[in-house]
Amino acid sequence: MDDETRPGEAMPAPDRAGRDRASELTRMTAAELAAAIAGGQVSALEVTDAHLGRIDAADGQLHAFLHVAADSARAAARAVDERRAAGDVLGPLAGVPLALKDVFTTTDMPTTCASRILGRWRPPYDATVTRRLRQAGVVLLGKTNMDEFAMGSSTENSAFGPSRNPWDLARVPGGSSGGSSAAVAGFEAPLGIGTDTGGSIRQPAAVCGIVGVKPTYGGSSRYGVIAFASSLDTPGPLARTVLDAALLHEAISGHDPCDSTSVDAPVPPVVAAARQADVSGLRIGVVPELSGEGYQPGVLARFNEAVELLESLGAKIVEVSCPHFSYALPAYYLIAPSECSSNLARFDGMRYGLRAGDDGTHSAEEVMSLTRAAGFGPEVKRRIMLGTYALSSGYYDAYYGKAQQVRTLITRDFEAAFEQVDVLISPTTPTTAFPIGERADDPMAMYLADLCTIPSNLAGNAALSLPCGLAPEDGLPVGLQIMAPVLADDRVYRVAAAVEAALTQRRGGPLLDAIRGPAGLPAPVLPTTARASGHGGSSA
Amino acid sequence: MSIARAEVAHLARLSRLALTDEELDHFAVQLDQIISAVARVQEVAAEGIPPTSHAVPLANVFRDDVVIPPLGADKVLDQAPAVEDQRFRVPRILAED
């Protein structure tokens, strides 16, 4: 994990089909694997073993996992095989392996939130998402790395060291769900689960070249998700294809009486939308506030190509201004830290986790302060103090109160925009993956990674990131963000699936095949015709 | 808008974080930068705009009062840093004087 890595060194995809069966299994999509398991062409156990083998081979460099649960994963796979043998009808993801972010409670694995303050805590209960995955027959391979308590955009805030981007091991995989993203992009698992508070699913998905979705707030349960900012935290899927993300979205969603903010409404038809993959007649809005200065040229180039592609597929493109989006970042960095300062007060070293300084000379209050100083990393300390400041009497109206008003204005911007268009689009991130260490001690530079993703957290609507090509200047993936109204999650899948189909046809294969290793930057693999025409918008 | 080091030390006390002098020096500079940046929210004309505390408007969410088996003392105390007589053992709470 601390081996020397040369800039540009990558973690290439496993060999193409035919060479070796285990490699072939790790390259398959979740939908393909589930069909093969249900059809008896392969056992769930063999699928799990293939992925455990890939983790053995790749995770020394990727460091996507904090805990690999090989024995319980094999047991879960065997249980699926036994159910099939007994003639049970298997669910659409039965036997498919998954990488679970270490923010979800699991009774049979440690749950650390990548923090020293929880140590090797073993929760006494499963999160609702964990429980639903188990019920669906999904095989939990282990728990993945993240920024401590989901605060960060790079996984560098993990107490256990950063994860690495499969495209370039010297770069971050994004964050905070960077471990799950690196695992999926690195073919250690076909599916991952993350949480998105300010972009923590979409941003890592974008910089790793995979699909990531923030469902409508309340669409997926927060029960058993260790709280960061409760009015924003949203669990969601990571996958290599839009259909796989939709299947996982459906598996974890739905009303949960254990979460009072869970939405009591039918799950939007996301799987049907992913299969529909049709944008003809759809009105799509481009947000000018999420573009321009400060954005990497290659990111804007790929985004503009995606806009042209959507138009060529029959969508109607219009520009829709959302004037308050430029205040989303400052509002978020008041609201989220305020909620975090309150939520993280529960870590007091009294009932579970770390306790420091309990040597008989210190009072309980001193032990709390010593425990929190020893157990939290710098970013968590910064945010707790920032939130404490924003909520102080005398500052409350000028900071937290004002940020809450901005939140109203951003929600109104979305409502006005969605009267004109069916979905909004933007780049997911202003830049591609940045080098490990570049922003580690510059909080404001790090916060900018969430510039485009934060508005949908503040308003609670659904948003998805889809890879839309590689930036020419660095050969790294670029994400296209698609945003839809509250509870219209199906629309982001419908648009993403159409773009994915057109791009895959143009490229002649999956984007992740462009990861080249062990040395040298990956090169874009557009067919010559598309490259010559600049955008190839008509090839689909 | 700026924040003094003494104010950061006060925030650390309120936050129950026993920070070192070096940490206080470092965080004072960073918090000053962050607070200056987020103060931009004050530029927004928001006269008469109601605050939003939550993305989904919800009020009085109830669920059925269903009895489920409790975890039990052993399971609850299983992860405690210190246990005595089936209870959490904590450092002294009251001052000696």
XYZ file of C-alpha atoms in Angstrom:
637
model
C 0.000 0.000 0.000
C 2.890 2.329 0.679
C 4.887 1.070 -2.279
C 6.354 3.536 -4.723
C 3.956 4.435 -7.510
C 5.057 6.216 -10.633
C 2.803 8.941 -11.969
C 0.692 7.519 -14.755
C 0.908 3.953 -13.529
C -2.524 2.352 -13.789
C -4.450 -0.758 -12.707
C -5.580 -2.229 -16.035
C -8.794 -4.196 -16.426
C -8.538 -7.979 -16.227
C -7.768 -9.783 -19.493
C -10.479 -9.902 -22.107
C -12.816 -12.874 -22.326
C -11.487 -16.236 -23.333
C -8.071 -16.114 -21.690
C -9.083 -17.095 -18.207
C -12.487 -17.756 -16.676
C -11.935 -15.787 -13.458
C -10.938 -12.685 -15.444
C -13.983 -13.123 -17.615
C -16.250 -13.265 -14.534
C -14.795 -10.066 -13.039
C -15.377 -8.224 -16.333
C -19.069 -9.182 -16.519
C -21.823 -6.782 -15.479
C -24.051 -7.466 -12.479
C -27.011 -8.153 -14.802
C -24.955 -10.688 -16.789
C -23.642 -12.370 -13.648
C -27.108 -12.667 -12.095
C -28.478 -14.188 -15.308
C -25.588 -16.653 -15.545
C -26.023 -17.685 -11.899
C -29.804 -18.056 -12.248
C -29.305 -20.028 -15.464
C -26.766 -22.382 -13.876
C -23.872 -21.459 -16.212
C -21.790 -20.480 -13.198
C -22.159 -20.820 -9.444
C -22.373 -17.831 -7.142
C -19.424 -19.299 -5.265
C -17.247 -19.271 -8.377
C -18.235 -15.652 -9.065
C -17.365 -14.667 -5.492
C -14.038 -16.514 -5.626
C -13.131 -14.767 -8.894
C -13.677 -11.365 -7.290
C -11.855 -12.325 -4.080
C -8.963 -13.368 -6.334
C -9.005 -10.012 -8.102
C -9.004 -8.257 -4.679
C -5.978 -10.368 -3.678
C -4.184 -9.331 -6.858
C -5.164 -5.657 -7.075
C -6.012 -4.291 -3.642
C -2.425 -4.060 -2.422
C -2.187 -1.168 -4.864
C -5.765 0.149 -4.958
C -6.429 -0.038 -1.187
C -10.147 0.098 -1.884
C -11.064 -2.190 1.033
C -10.643 -1.663 4.770
C -11.984 -5.135 5.513
C -12.397 -8.151 3.206
C -14.926 -10.704 4.466
C -13.899 -13.744 2.398
C -15.499 -16.391 4.621
C -18.887 -14.728 5.055
C -18.910 -13.787 1.346
C -18.386 -17.441 0.381
C -21.077 -18.503 2.848
C -23.530 -15.994 1.341
C -22.666 -17.232 -2.167
C -23.161 -20.871 -1.143
C -26.557 -19.951 0.299
C -27.597 -18.541 -3.100
C -26.365 -21.695 -4.851
C -28.338 -23.834 -2.398
C -31.489 -21.796 -2.956
C -31.110 -22.237 -6.699
C -30.551 -25.978 -6.297
C -33.722 -26.125 -4.187
C -35.663 -24.534 -7.037
C -36.141 -21.072 -5.466
C -36.698 -18.173 -7.842
C -33.681 -15.883 -7.426
C -33.883 -12.082 -7.352
C -32.320 -9.921 -10.077
C -29.028 -9.494 -8.163
C -28.781 -12.834 -6.327
C -25.194 -14.040 -6.087
C -23.682 -10.768 -7.352
C -20.727 -9.479 -5.261
C -20.737 -5.933 -3.848
C -18.336 -3.521 -2.114
C -20.024 -1.739 0.828
C -18.851 1.653 2.088
C -17.706 1.442 5.690
C -20.341 3.954 6.841
C -23.089 1.277 6.844
C -23.478 -0.829 9.967
C -22.839 -4.562 9.596
C -23.176 -7.082 12.429
C -20.592 -9.469 10.974
C -17.885 -6.941 10.000
C -16.215 -3.986 11.711
C -17.698 -0.541 10.946
C -15.108 2.214 11.250
C -16.186 5.149 9.044
C -12.423 5.241 8.353
C -11.995 6.849 11.781
C -9.800 5.897 14.721
C -12.562 6.944 17.085
C -14.613 3.847 16.201
C -11.592 1.537 16.153
C -12.857 -1.923 15.281
C -16.404 -1.322 16.436
C -18.843 -4.106 15.676
C -22.362 -2.713 15.445
C -25.133 -4.658 17.164
C -27.460 -4.191 14.157
C -27.460 -4.077 10.335
C -28.283 -0.889 8.404
C -31.508 -1.133 6.387
C -29.398 -0.999 3.184
C -27.208 -3.833 4.505
C -30.286 -5.886 5.415
C -31.951 -5.327 2.028
C -28.770 -6.326 0.177
C -28.536 -9.551 2.182
C -32.217 -10.290 1.517
C -31.618 -9.763 -2.220
C -28.878 -12.416 -2.124
C -26.161 -9.860 -2.873
C -22.760 -11.095 -1.667
C -20.982 -8.546 0.570
C -17.258 -8.811 -0.210
C -16.242 -6.384 2.522
C -16.175 -2.778 3.676
C -14.568 -0.039 1.604
C -12.355 2.929 2.382
C -13.713 6.471 2.558
C -12.947 9.921 3.859
C -13.376 9.891 7.634
C -17.111 10.165 8.445
C -17.679 10.818 4.700
C -16.070 14.270 4.912
C -13.868 14.782 1.877
C -13.470 14.379 -1.864
C -10.396 12.146 -2.161
C -10.299 9.414 0.566
C -7.145 11.140 1.811
C -9.019 11.927 5.030
C -9.214 8.187 5.831
C -7.389 7.327 9.065
C -6.130 4.221 7.258
C -4.488 5.807 4.207
C -5.919 6.808 0.812
C -7.371 4.578 -1.900
C -5.918 4.944 -5.381
C -7.506 5.614 -8.758
C -7.291 2.588 -11.115
C -6.658 4.975 -14.031
C -3.543 6.397 -12.383
C -2.401 5.033 -9.042
C -0.782 8.358 -8.123
C -4.180 10.076 -8.260
C -7.177 10.107 -5.913
C -10.287 8.013 -6.683
C -12.451 10.876 -5.444
C -14.478 10.741 -2.289
C -15.893 10.279 0.075
C -17.083 6.969 -1.478
C -13.658 6.560 -3.143
C -13.079 2.997 -1.910
C -16.313 1.682 -3.414
C -15.597 3.582 -6.651
C -12.030 2.271 -6.934
C -13.289 -1.269 -6.254
C -15.880 -1.072 -9.058
C -13.586 0.690 -11.562
C -10.773 -1.722 -10.616
C -12.989 -4.801 -11.294
C -12.821 -5.964 -7.673
C -16.635 -5.849 -7.573
C -19.307 -5.174 -10.209
C -21.353 -3.157 -7.705
C -20.638 -0.721 -4.902
C -22.679 1.228 -2.381
C -21.812 4.748 -1.306
C -23.417 7.718 0.396
C -23.797 11.174 -1.140
C -23.986 14.231 1.139
C -22.424 16.838 -1.178
C -21.402 14.674 -4.137
C -19.717 11.723 -2.421
C -21.145 9.166 -4.879
C -21.184 11.209 -8.100
C -17.751 12.840 -7.794
C -15.781 9.587 -7.217
C -17.852 7.872 -9.925
C -16.926 10.680 -12.344
C -13.185 10.601 -11.671
C -13.069 6.775 -11.748
C -15.056 6.482 -14.999
C -18.109 4.651 -13.623
C -21.829 5.317 -12.967
C -22.916 6.742 -9.610
C -26.358 7.854 -8.473
C -27.666 10.027 -5.665
C -31.324 9.001 -5.358
C -33.967 11.503 -4.250
C -33.360 12.329 -0.575
C -35.404 9.896 1.504
C -35.656 7.369 -1.331
C -33.064 5.151 0.346
C -32.989 4.648 4.102
C -30.433 6.304 6.410
C -31.100 3.783 9.216
C -27.706 2.357 10.154
C -25.801 4.950 8.109
C -23.457 6.690 10.541
C -24.713 10.282 10.372
C -22.694 13.144 8.901
C -25.319 15.727 7.808
C -28.736 14.151 8.315
C -30.718 16.505 6.047
C -28.389 15.657 3.122
C -27.029 12.086 3.568
C -28.333 9.748 0.819
C -27.228 6.143 0.149
C -26.954 5.153 -3.502
C -25.475 2.783 -6.102
C -22.145 2.636 -7.980
C -21.743 0.368 -11.013
C -20.034 0.050 -14.382
C -23.285 0.293 -16.351
C -26.485 2.314 -16.044
C -28.652 -0.826 -15.915
C -26.574 -2.301 -13.067
C -26.919 0.945 -11.114
C -30.691 0.859 -11.655
C -30.973 -2.760 -10.468
C -29.033 -1.863 -7.307
C -31.034 1.355 -6.814
C -34.244 -0.664 -6.848
C -32.843 -3.295 -4.463
C -31.977 -0.794 -1.705
C -34.885 1.658 -2.081
C -38.319 1.929 -0.585
C -40.007 3.200 2.569
C -38.401 2.298 5.881
C -40.304 2.904 9.139
C -36.942 3.019 10.956
C -36.023 6.276 9.159
C -38.550 9.043 9.829
C -37.310 10.979 6.762
C -37.796 7.998 4.459
C -40.242 8.841 1.663
C -43.445 6.807 1.791
C -43.948 6.612 -1.996
C -43.452 3.966 -4.689
C -39.857 3.524 -5.920
C -39.549 5.334 -9.282
C -39.380 2.844 -12.221
C -35.600 3.127 -12.610
C -34.943 -0.303 -14.141
C -37.581 0.156 -16.841
C -36.133 3.614 -17.578
C -32.591 2.204 -17.894
C -33.922 -0.326 -20.426
C -35.902 2.351 -22.278
C -32.755 4.402 -23.066
C -34.605 6.920 -25.227
C -34.364 10.716 -25.110
C -36.344 11.633 -28.210
C -38.627 14.571 -27.450
C -37.112 15.095 -24.002
C -36.325 18.700 -22.992
C -32.822 18.956 -21.537
C -31.488 22.080 -19.825
C -27.830 23.122 -19.728
C -26.999 25.144 -16.600
C -24.619 27.983 -17.530
C -23.709 28.568 -13.860
C -22.083 25.093 -13.788
C -19.527 25.770 -16.507
C -16.876 28.229 -17.639
C -14.006 29.678 -15.636
C -12.218 27.245 -13.341
C -13.337 24.206 -15.349
C -10.670 22.045 -17.030
C -10.795 22.509 -20.858
C -11.003 18.749 -21.498
C -13.925 18.431 -19.087
C -15.828 21.155 -20.935
C -14.900 19.638 -24.319
C -16.351 16.237 -23.392
C -19.395 17.865 -21.801
C -20.105 19.901 -24.937
C -19.795 16.730 -27.033
C -22.342 15.038 -24.773
C -24.732 17.956 -25.304
C -24.351 17.601 -29.098
C -24.813 13.848 -28.808
C -28.068 14.274 -26.863
C -29.328 16.684 -29.502
C -28.452 14.185 -32.234
C -30.442 11.543 -30.314
C -33.562 13.687 -30.538
C -33.495 15.694 -27.304
C -34.347 19.380 -27.289
C -31.490 21.339 -25.702
C -32.104 24.694 -24.004
C -30.048 26.845 -21.661
C -31.642 27.270 -18.224
C -30.146 29.691 -15.740
C -30.085 28.785 -12.044
C -28.761 32.054 -10.597
C -28.333 30.933 -6.981
C -26.263 27.819 -7.774
C -23.102 29.909 -7.410
C -23.965 30.258 -3.702
C -24.516 26.515 -3.197
C -20.923 25.771 -2.154
C -20.714 28.384 0.633
C -24.225 27.471 1.846
C -23.305 23.775 1.916
C -20.098 24.405 3.878
C -22.187 26.070 6.573
C -25.117 23.626 6.643
C -23.146 20.357 6.487
C -20.591 21.318 9.183
C -23.400 22.613 11.424
C -25.212 19.290 11.227
C -21.934 17.392 11.628
C -20.968 19.298 14.780
C -24.231 18.158 16.318
C -24.210 14.574 14.986
C -20.611 13.840 15.977
C -21.228 14.940 19.575
C -22.239 11.319 20.159
C -18.599 10.210 19.950
C -17.670 10.803 23.573
C -15.638 7.696 24.424
C -18.119 6.518 27.049
C -20.190 3.700 25.523
C -18.263 2.359 22.513
C -15.176 3.004 20.420
C -11.963 4.707 21.497
C -11.401 6.099 25.012
C -8.213 8.090 25.626
C -6.714 9.502 28.848
C -8.758 7.382 31.287
C -5.889 7.004 33.766
C -7.667 8.063 36.944
C -6.377 11.651 36.837
C -8.849 13.048 34.298
C -12.541 13.867 34.636
C -15.135 12.461 32.224
C -15.210 15.763 30.367
C -11.417 15.790 30.002
C -11.482 12.193 28.786
C -14.079 13.193 26.171
C -11.856 16.013 24.902
C -8.747 13.811 24.862
C -10.646 10.986 23.116
C -12.042 13.286 20.426
C -8.652 14.940 19.885
C -6.997 11.526 19.482
C -9.807 9.893 17.518
C -10.785 12.501 14.905
C -8.600 13.537 11.956
C -7.949 17.147 10.903
C -10.864 17.544 8.458
C -13.408 16.253 10.979
C -12.005 18.625 13.630
C -12.169 21.548 11.182
C -15.795 20.847 10.330
C -16.891 20.330 13.943
C -15.385 23.718 14.875
C -16.787 25.405 11.762
C -20.271 24.092 12.551
C -19.953 25.090 16.198
C -19.037 28.585 15.000
C -21.920 28.829 12.498
C -24.444 27.762 15.148
C -23.110 30.118 17.890
C -25.499 32.752 19.146
C -24.439 36.022 17.540
C -23.327 34.285 14.339
C -26.342 32.038 13.742
C -28.381 34.515 11.667
C -25.408 35.658 9.571
C -24.226 32.143 8.747
C -26.496 29.146 9.366
C -29.715 31.138 9.004
C -28.529 32.774 5.803
C -27.365 29.437 4.382
C -30.836 27.996 5.016
C -32.384 30.848 3.050
C -29.950 30.195 0.190
C -31.107 26.577 0.337
C -34.669 27.765 -0.282
C -33.531 29.886 -3.247
C -31.614 26.975 -4.793
C -34.670 24.730 -4.428
C -36.759 27.428 -6.160
C -34.181 27.647 -8.973
C -34.636 23.905 -9.541
C -38.440 24.179 -9.447
C -38.429 26.998 -11.996
C -35.974 25.085 -14.222
C -38.038 21.905 -14.127
C -41.071 23.847 -15.362
C -39.124 24.410 -18.584
C -37.191 21.148 -18.964
C -37.381 17.474 -17.983
C -33.766 17.171 -16.781
C -30.762 19.431 -16.246
C -27.188 18.535 -17.198
C -23.697 19.745 -16.280
C -20.214 18.348 -15.828
C -20.082 16.292 -12.593
C -16.763 17.805 -11.469
C -14.750 20.840 -12.617
C -11.594 18.731 -13.117
C -10.507 15.134 -13.616
C -8.844 13.134 -10.797
C -6.151 15.189 -9.053
C -2.817 13.869 -7.718
C -2.735 12.415 -4.190
C -1.431 15.125 -1.840
C -2.187 18.072 -4.131
C -5.145 19.405 -2.111
C -4.662 17.435 1.128
C -3.964 20.459 3.354
C -5.881 23.074 1.351
C -9.519 22.671 2.432
C -10.977 25.292 0.087
C -9.297 23.708 -2.976
C -10.659 20.318 -1.905
C -14.180 21.709 -1.412
C -14.281 22.923 -5.039
C -14.474 19.302 -6.221
C -18.146 19.354 -5.112
C -19.072 22.554 -6.960
C -21.529 20.952 -9.410
C -22.931 18.206 -7.194
C -23.946 20.200 -4.099
C -27.107 21.915 -5.490
C -28.947 18.570 -5.774
C -28.077 17.696 -2.164
C -29.450 21.009 -0.903
C -32.685 20.572 -2.919
C -32.920 16.795 -2.398
C -33.540 15.902 -6.054
C -32.143 12.893 -7.947
C -28.829 13.137 -9.815
C -26.555 10.703 -11.665
C -22.995 10.782 -12.997
C -22.119 8.903 -16.175
C -18.674 8.637 -17.818
C -18.717 10.637 -21.066
C -15.152 10.110 -22.318
C -11.578 11.015 -21.413
C -10.104 14.499 -21.126
C -7.606 14.853 -24.000
C -4.977 16.619 -21.887
C -4.595 13.891 -19.238
C -6.468 10.846 -20.570
C -8.622 10.674 -17.417
C -12.400 10.107 -17.230
C -14.931 12.938 -17.332
C -18.387 12.688 -15.743
C -21.687 13.955 -17.156
C -24.167 14.914 -14.431
C -27.897 14.475 -15.073
C -30.343 16.009 -12.556
C -34.090 15.317 -12.316
C -36.888 16.515 -10.025
C -37.614 14.975 -6.630
C -38.967 11.418 -7.075
C -38.346 11.482 -10.863
C -35.201 9.343 -10.465
C -36.253 7.283 -13.501
C -35.502 10.257 -15.791
C -31.781 10.341 -14.936
C -31.565 6.644 -15.849
C -33.461 7.098 -19.101
C -31.101 9.857 -20.278
C -27.938 8.155 -18.980
C -28.791 4.850 -20.676
C -29.284 6.587 -24.020
C -25.939 8.394 -23.768
C -24.209 5.223 -22.584
C -25.525 3.195 -25.522
C -24.450 5.824 -28.056
C -20.991 6.288 -26.536
C -20.350 2.549 -26.216
C -21.256 2.061 -29.857
C -19.028 4.938 -30.916
C -16.129 3.757 -28.749
C -16.554 0.090 -29.725
C -16.515 -1.100 -26.088
C -16.595 -0.144 -22.409
C -14.703 3.001 -21.366
C -12.759 1.093 -18.696
C -10.988 -0.892 -21.445
C -9.038 2.327 -22.019
C -7.161 1.892 -18.720
C -3.651 1.063 -19.862
C -1.005 -0.373 -17.577
C 1.459 -0.654 -16.102
C 3.047 2.539 -17.412
C 2.018 5.372 -19.670
C -1.157 7.414 -19.729
C -4.263 5.655 -20.956
C -5.237 6.816 -24.412
C -8.751 7.499 -25.630
C -9.970 4.652 -27.842
C -12.409 6.429 -30.102
C -12.659 4.907 -33.568
C -10.825 7.007 -36.156
C -14.023 8.206 -37.786
C -15.354 9.707 -34.547
C -11.993 11.271 -33.761
C -11.742 12.871 -37.181
C -15.184 14.433 -36.951
C -14.377 15.951 -33.570
C -17.493 14.793 -31.768
C -19.041 12.149 -33.973
C -22.493 13.195 -32.836
C -24.161 11.550 -35.804
C -22.572 8.115 -35.403
C -25.357 6.994 -33.073
C -14.694 38.636 8.307
C -11.940 37.006 10.313
C -11.566 34.727 13.297
C -8.929 35.178 15.996
C -6.830 32.356 17.435
C -8.411 32.890 20.857
C -11.832 32.377 19.305
C -10.669 29.115 17.705
C -9.408 27.974 21.118
C -12.867 28.741 22.515
C -14.524 26.763 19.689
C -12.213 23.826 20.420
C -13.296 23.907 24.086
C -16.982 24.056 23.128
C -16.394 21.166 20.700
C -14.623 19.072 23.378
C -11.440 18.829 21.323
C -8.197 18.950 23.346
C -6.078 20.498 20.584
C -2.343 21.141 20.751
C -0.902 24.644 20.261
C 0.344 23.600 16.822
C -3.141 22.425 15.828
C -4.675 25.682 17.043
C -2.166 27.726 15.013
C -2.875 25.650 11.903
C -6.676 25.549 12.244
C -6.900 29.273 13.031
C -5.437 30.121 9.620
C -7.577 27.541 7.783
C -10.844 28.392 9.563
C -10.254 32.054 8.805
C -9.940 31.211 5.090
C -13.021 28.988 5.114
C -15.195 31.444 7.052
C -14.171 34.266 4.699
C -15.220 32.089 1.740
C -18.556 30.884 3.131
C -19.463 34.411 4.244
C -20.429 34.905 0.562
C -23.920 33.686 1.522
C -24.403 37.118 3.064
C -24.282 38.703 -0.433
C -27.556 37.025 -1.402
C -30.680 39.148 -1.277
C -32.836 36.949 0.928
C -35.234 39.411 2.528
C -38.419 37.563 3.392
C -37.153 34.194 2.086
C -38.111 31.390 4.491
C -35.278 29.112 5.639
C -35.145 25.459 4.495
C -33.888 23.055 7.133
C -34.809 19.929 5.230
C -35.161 18.934 1.577
C -38.395 17.005 2.069
C -41.172 18.779 3.927
C -42.366 16.351 6.572
C -44.360 16.807 9.741
C -45.383 14.420 12.513
C -44.142 11.141 11.071
C -45.573 8.262 13.062
C -45.138 4.535 12.946
C -46.975 1.734 14.675
C -45.833 1.120 18.224
C -44.606 -2.417 17.631
C -42.763 -4.212 20.411
C -39.481 -5.688 19.235
C -37.023 -7.601 21.427
C -34.322 -5.323 22.921
C -30.632 -5.997 22.323
C -29.947 -7.155 25.887
C -27.318 -5.886 28.313
C -24.551 -8.213 27.125
C -24.809 -7.007 23.536
C -25.101 -3.356 24.553
C -22.046 -3.524 26.827
C -20.049 -5.719 24.451
C -18.335 -2.743 22.738
C -17.888 -0.527 25.814
C -14.395 0.770 26.654
C -14.940 -0.119 30.342
C -17.655 -2.119 32.108
C -18.412 -2.758 35.788
C -21.399 -4.593 37.298
C -23.334 -4.713 33.998
C -22.926 -0.931 33.561
C -20.781 1.441 31.518
C -17.825 2.463 33.704
C -16.964 6.145 33.151
C -14.370 8.504 34.663
C -15.401 10.729 37.553
C -18.049 13.265 36.626
C -17.921 15.555 39.691
C -14.933 17.649 40.725
C -13.122 16.624 43.929
C -13.745 19.848 45.876
